[in-house]
Tab-separated table of C-alpha atoms in Angstrom:
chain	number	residue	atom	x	y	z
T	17	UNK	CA	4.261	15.490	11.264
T	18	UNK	CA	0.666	15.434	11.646
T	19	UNK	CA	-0.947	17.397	14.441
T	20	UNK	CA	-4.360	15.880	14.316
T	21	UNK	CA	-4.688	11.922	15.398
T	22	UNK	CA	-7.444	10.608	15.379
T	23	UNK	CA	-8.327	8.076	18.092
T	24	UNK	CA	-10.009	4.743	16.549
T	25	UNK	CA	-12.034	2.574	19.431
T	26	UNK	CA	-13.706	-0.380	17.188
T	27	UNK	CA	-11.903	-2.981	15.507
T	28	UNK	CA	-13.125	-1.685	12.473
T	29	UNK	CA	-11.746	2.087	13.047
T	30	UNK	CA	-8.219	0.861	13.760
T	31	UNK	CA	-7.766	-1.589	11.061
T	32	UNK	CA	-8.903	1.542	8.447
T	33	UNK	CA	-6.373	3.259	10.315
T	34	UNK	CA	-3.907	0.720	10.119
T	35	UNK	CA	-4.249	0.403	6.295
T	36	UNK	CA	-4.085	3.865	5.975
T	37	UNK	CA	-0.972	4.375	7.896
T	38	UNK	CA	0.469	1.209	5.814
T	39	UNK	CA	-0.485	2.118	2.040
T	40	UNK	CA	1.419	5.090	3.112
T	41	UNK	CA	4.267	3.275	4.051
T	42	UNK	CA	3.949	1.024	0.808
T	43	UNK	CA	3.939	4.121	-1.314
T	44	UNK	CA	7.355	5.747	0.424
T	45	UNK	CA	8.986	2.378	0.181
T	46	UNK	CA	7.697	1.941	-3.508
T	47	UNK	CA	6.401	4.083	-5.686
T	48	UNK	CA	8.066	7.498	-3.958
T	49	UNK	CA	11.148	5.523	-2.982
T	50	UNK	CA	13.643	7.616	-5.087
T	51	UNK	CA	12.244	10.565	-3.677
T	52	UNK	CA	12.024	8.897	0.106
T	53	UNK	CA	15.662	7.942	-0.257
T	54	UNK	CA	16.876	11.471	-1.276
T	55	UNK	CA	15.083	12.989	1.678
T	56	UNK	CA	16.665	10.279	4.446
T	57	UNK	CA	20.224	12.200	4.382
T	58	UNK	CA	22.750	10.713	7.170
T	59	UNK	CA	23.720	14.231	7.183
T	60	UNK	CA	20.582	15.151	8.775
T	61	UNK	CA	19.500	15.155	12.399
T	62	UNK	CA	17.276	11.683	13.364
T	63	UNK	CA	14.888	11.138	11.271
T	64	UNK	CA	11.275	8.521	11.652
T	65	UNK	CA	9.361	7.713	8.896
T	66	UNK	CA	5.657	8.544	9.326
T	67	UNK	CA	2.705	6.998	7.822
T	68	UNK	CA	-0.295	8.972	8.387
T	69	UNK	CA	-3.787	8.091	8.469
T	70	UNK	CA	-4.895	10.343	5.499
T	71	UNK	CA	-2.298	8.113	3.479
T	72	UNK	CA	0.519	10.262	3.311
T	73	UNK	CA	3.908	10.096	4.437
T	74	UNK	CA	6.635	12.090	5.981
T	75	UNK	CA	10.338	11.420	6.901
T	76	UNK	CA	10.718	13.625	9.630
T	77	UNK	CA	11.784	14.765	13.542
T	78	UNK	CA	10.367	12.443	15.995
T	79	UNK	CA	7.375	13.955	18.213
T	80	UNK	CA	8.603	16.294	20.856
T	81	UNK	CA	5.926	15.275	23.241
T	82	UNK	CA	7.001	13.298	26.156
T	83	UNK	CA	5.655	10.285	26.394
T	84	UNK	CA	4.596	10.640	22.713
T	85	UNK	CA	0.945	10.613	21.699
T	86	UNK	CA	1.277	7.146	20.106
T	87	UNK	CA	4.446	5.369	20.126
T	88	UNK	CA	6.982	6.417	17.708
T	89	UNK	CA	8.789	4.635	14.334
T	90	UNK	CA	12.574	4.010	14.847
T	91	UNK	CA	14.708	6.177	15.352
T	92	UNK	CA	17.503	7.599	13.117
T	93	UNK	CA	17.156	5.365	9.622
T	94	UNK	CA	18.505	8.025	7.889
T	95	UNK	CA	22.128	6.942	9.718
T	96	UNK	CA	22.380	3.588	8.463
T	97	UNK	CA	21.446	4.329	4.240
T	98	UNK	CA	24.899	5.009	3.046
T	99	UNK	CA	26.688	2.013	5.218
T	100	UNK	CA	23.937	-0.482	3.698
T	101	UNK	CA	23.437	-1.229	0.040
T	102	UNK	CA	19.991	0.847	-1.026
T	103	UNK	CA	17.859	-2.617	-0.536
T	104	UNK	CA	19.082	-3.742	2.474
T	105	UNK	CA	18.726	-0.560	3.587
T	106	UNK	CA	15.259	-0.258	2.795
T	107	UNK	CA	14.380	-4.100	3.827
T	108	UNK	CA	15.328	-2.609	7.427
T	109	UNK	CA	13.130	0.095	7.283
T	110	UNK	CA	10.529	-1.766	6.196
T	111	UNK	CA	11.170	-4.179	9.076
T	112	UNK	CA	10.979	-1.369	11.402
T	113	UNK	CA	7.859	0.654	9.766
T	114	UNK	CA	5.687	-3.273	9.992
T	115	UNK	CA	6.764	-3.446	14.182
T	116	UNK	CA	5.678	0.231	14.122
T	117	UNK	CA	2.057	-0.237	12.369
T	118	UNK	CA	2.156	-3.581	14.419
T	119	UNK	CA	2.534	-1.211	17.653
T	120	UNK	CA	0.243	1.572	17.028
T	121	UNK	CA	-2.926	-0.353	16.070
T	122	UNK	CA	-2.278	-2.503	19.518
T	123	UNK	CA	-1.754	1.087	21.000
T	124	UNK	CA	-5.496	2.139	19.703
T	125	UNK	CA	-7.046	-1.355	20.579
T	126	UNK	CA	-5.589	-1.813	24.130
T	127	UNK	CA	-9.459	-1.345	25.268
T	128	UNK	CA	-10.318	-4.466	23.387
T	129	UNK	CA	-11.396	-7.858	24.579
T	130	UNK	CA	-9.725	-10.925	23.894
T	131	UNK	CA	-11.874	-11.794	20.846
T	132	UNK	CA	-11.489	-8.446	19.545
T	133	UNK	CA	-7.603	-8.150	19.319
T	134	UNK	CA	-7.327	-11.825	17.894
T	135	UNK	CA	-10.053	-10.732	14.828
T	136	UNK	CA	-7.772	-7.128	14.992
T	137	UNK	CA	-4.352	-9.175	14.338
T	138	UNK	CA	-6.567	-11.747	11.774
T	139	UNK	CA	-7.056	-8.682	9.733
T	140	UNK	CA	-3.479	-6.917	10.171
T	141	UNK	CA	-2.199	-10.789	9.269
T	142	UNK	CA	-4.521	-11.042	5.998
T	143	UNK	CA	-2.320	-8.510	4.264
T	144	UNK	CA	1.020	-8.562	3.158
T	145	UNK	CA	4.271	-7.153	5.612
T	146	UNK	CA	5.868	-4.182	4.156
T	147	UNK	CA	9.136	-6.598	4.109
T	148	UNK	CA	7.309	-9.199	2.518
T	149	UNK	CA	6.759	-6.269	-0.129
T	150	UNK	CA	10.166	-4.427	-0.209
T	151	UNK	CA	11.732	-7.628	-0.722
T	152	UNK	CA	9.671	-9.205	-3.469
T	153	UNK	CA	8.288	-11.632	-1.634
T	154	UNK	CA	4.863	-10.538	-2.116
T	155	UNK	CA	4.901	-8.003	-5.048
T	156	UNK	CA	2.127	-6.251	-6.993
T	157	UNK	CA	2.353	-7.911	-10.505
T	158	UNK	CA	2.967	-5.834	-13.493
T	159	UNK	CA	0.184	-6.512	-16.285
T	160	UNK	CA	0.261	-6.427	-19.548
T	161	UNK	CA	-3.271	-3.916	-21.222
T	162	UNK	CA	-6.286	-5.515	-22.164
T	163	UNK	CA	-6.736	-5.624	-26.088
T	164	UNK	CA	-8.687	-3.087	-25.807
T	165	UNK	CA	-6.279	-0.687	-25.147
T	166	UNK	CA	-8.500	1.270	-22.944
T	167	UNK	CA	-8.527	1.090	-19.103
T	168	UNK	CA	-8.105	-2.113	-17.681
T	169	UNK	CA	-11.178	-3.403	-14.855
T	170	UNK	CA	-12.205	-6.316	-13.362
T	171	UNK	CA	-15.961	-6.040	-12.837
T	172	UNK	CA	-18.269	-8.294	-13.653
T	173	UNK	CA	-17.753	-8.185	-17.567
T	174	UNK	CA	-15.918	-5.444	-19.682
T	175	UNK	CA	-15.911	-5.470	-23.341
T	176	UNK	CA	-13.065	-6.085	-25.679
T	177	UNK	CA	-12.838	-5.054	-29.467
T	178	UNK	CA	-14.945	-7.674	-31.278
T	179	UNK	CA	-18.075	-6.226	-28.489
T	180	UNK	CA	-17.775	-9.596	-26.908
T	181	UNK	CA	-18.203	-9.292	-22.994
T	182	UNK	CA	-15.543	-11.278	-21.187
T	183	UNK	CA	-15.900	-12.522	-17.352
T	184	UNK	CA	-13.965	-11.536	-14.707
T	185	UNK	CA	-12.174	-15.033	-14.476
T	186	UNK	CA	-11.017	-14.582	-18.345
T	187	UNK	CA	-10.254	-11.052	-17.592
T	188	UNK	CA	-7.441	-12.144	-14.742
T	189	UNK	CA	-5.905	-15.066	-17.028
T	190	UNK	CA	-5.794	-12.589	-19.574
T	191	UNK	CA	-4.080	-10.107	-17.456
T	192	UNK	CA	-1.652	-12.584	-15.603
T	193	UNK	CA	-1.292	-15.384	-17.740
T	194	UNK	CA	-1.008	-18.865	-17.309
T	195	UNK	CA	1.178	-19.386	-14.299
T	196	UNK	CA	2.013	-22.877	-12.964
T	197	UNK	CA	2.340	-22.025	-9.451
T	198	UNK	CA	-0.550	-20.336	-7.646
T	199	UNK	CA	1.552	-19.176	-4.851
T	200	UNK	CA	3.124	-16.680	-7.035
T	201	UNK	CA	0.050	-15.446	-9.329
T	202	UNK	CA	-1.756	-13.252	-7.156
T	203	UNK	CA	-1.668	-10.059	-7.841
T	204	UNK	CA	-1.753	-7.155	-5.333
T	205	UNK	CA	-3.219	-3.536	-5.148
T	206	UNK	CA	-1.042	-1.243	-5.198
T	207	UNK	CA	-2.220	1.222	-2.944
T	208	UNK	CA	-3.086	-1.178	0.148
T	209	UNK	CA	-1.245	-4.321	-0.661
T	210	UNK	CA	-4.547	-6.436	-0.609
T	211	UNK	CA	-4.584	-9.872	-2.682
T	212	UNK	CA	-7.076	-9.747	-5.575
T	213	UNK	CA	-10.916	-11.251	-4.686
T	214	UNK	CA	-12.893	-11.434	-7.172
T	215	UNK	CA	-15.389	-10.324	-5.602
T	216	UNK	CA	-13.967	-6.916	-5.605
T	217	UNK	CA	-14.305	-4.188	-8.349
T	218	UNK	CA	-10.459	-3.693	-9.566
T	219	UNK	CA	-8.841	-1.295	-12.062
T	220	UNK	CA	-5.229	-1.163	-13.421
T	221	UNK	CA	-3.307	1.889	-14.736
T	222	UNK	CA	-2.626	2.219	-18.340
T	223	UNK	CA	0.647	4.306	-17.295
T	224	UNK	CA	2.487	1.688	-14.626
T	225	UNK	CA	0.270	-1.170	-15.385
T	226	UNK	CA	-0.338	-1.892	-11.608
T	227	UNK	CA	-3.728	-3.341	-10.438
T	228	UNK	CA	-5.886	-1.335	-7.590
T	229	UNK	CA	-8.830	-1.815	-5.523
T	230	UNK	CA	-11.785	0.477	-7.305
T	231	UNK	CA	-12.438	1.754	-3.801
T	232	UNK	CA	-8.376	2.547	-2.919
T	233	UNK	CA	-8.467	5.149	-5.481
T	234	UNK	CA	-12.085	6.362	-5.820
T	235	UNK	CA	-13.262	4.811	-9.294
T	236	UNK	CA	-16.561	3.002	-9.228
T	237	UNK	CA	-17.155	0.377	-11.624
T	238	UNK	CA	-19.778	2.762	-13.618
T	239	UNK	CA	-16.986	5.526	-13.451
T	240	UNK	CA	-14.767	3.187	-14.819
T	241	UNK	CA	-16.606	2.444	-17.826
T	242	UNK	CA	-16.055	6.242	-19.057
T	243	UNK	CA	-12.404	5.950	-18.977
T	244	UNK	CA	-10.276	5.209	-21.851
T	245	UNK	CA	-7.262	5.483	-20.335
T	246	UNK	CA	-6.826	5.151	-16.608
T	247	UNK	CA	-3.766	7.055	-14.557
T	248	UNK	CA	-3.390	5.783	-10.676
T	249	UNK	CA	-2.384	8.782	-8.454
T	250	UNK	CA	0.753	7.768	-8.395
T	251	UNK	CA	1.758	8.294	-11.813
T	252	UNK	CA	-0.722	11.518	-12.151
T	253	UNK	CA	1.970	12.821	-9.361
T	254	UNK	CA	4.734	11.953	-10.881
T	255	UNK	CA	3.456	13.565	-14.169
T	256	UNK	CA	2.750	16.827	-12.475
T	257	UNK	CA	5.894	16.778	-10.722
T	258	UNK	CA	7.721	17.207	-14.326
């Protein structure tokens, strides 16, 4: 587990910490879930599963400190995995990891004012649960590549093979398709779990075909124009790890 915490104070410093904590969470329940799964052995002693502020997770001993330095994840979800079917299992976790980001961000803003938890829990709220996630509810959308064939982006225009510049809105019906209900065509980032605004810079991976926030994984929109084929970090792990 991670040694160093840091201690946020502003709204602003524990809702960056909060994200960071969940997109690791997203990513072990996701992405890494094979690998998550594997490592969350009922053979083992209890086990918590950790998101960390530098977006990585760990499945791991709980703290030995006593009271803990922040509180802790459940307990023991490693016990449970082989008497549950695999998503079950993991809609519990999930359950368990949202009470547990829920609980350390009010643990960091217990110096706040009134005013300043409510706009804390309006910006915890704006985002997706990890259940809501885990179980499909809310998923990131798999989209199809631009005709282009080079890295997909929503800025504000990108060319496609006739040199034609296309908008942002054409881009996303392009990318999603016409979908009757609107409840069910947003798409997600995969690394946060934040609903698409266009007034964000977005790109998508040319490997899993999943949709990111420019700033989640450090492309700018000018960067982004010098790609031809984009790889999010989670397949460029996966790759190396072959």
């Amino acid at each position: 587990m991670s040694s160093a915490i840091s201690s946020p104070r502003t709204v602003e410093e524990i809702f960056k910490d909060f994200k960071a904590r969940r997109s690791a969470l997203v990513r072990a329940l996701t992405y890494d879930v094979d690998q998550f799964y594997s490592q969350c052995d009922p053979e083992k002693e209890n086990l918590c599963l950790y998101g960390h502020p530098n977006e990585s997770w760990e499945a791991t001993m709980p703290a030995d400190e006593v009271p803990p330095e922040i509180p802790e994840p459940a307990l023991g979800i490693n016990f449970s995995r082989d008497g549950m079917c695999k998503k079950d299992w993991l809609s519990l976790v999930a359950v368990h990891s949202d009470c547990w980001l829920v609980a350390v961000a009010f643990y960091f803003g217990a110096r706040l004012n009134g005013n300043e938890r409510k706009r804390l829990y309006s910006l915890i709220n704006d985002l997706p649960t990890l259940f809501e996630v885990v179980t499909g509810r809310i998923s990131v959308k798999d989209n199809k590549p631009g005709a282009d064939g080079g890295s997909k982006s929503w800025n504000s225009t990108k060319r496609s093979i006739d040199g034609q510049a296309r908008s942002k809105h054409e881009l996303l019906e392009e990318s999603l398709g016409e979908v009757d209900d609107a409840e069910n065509d947003e798409t997600f980032c995969g690394s946060c779990g934040g609903s698409y605004n266009s007034a964000q810079f977005w790109i998508g991976c040319d490997i899993c075909e999943r949709w990111y926030h420019g700033k989640c994984v450090k492309i700018t929109p000018a960067k982004a124009e010098n790609i031809k084929q984009y790889k999010c970090p989670s397949c460029c792990t996966k790759k190396a790890r072959h």
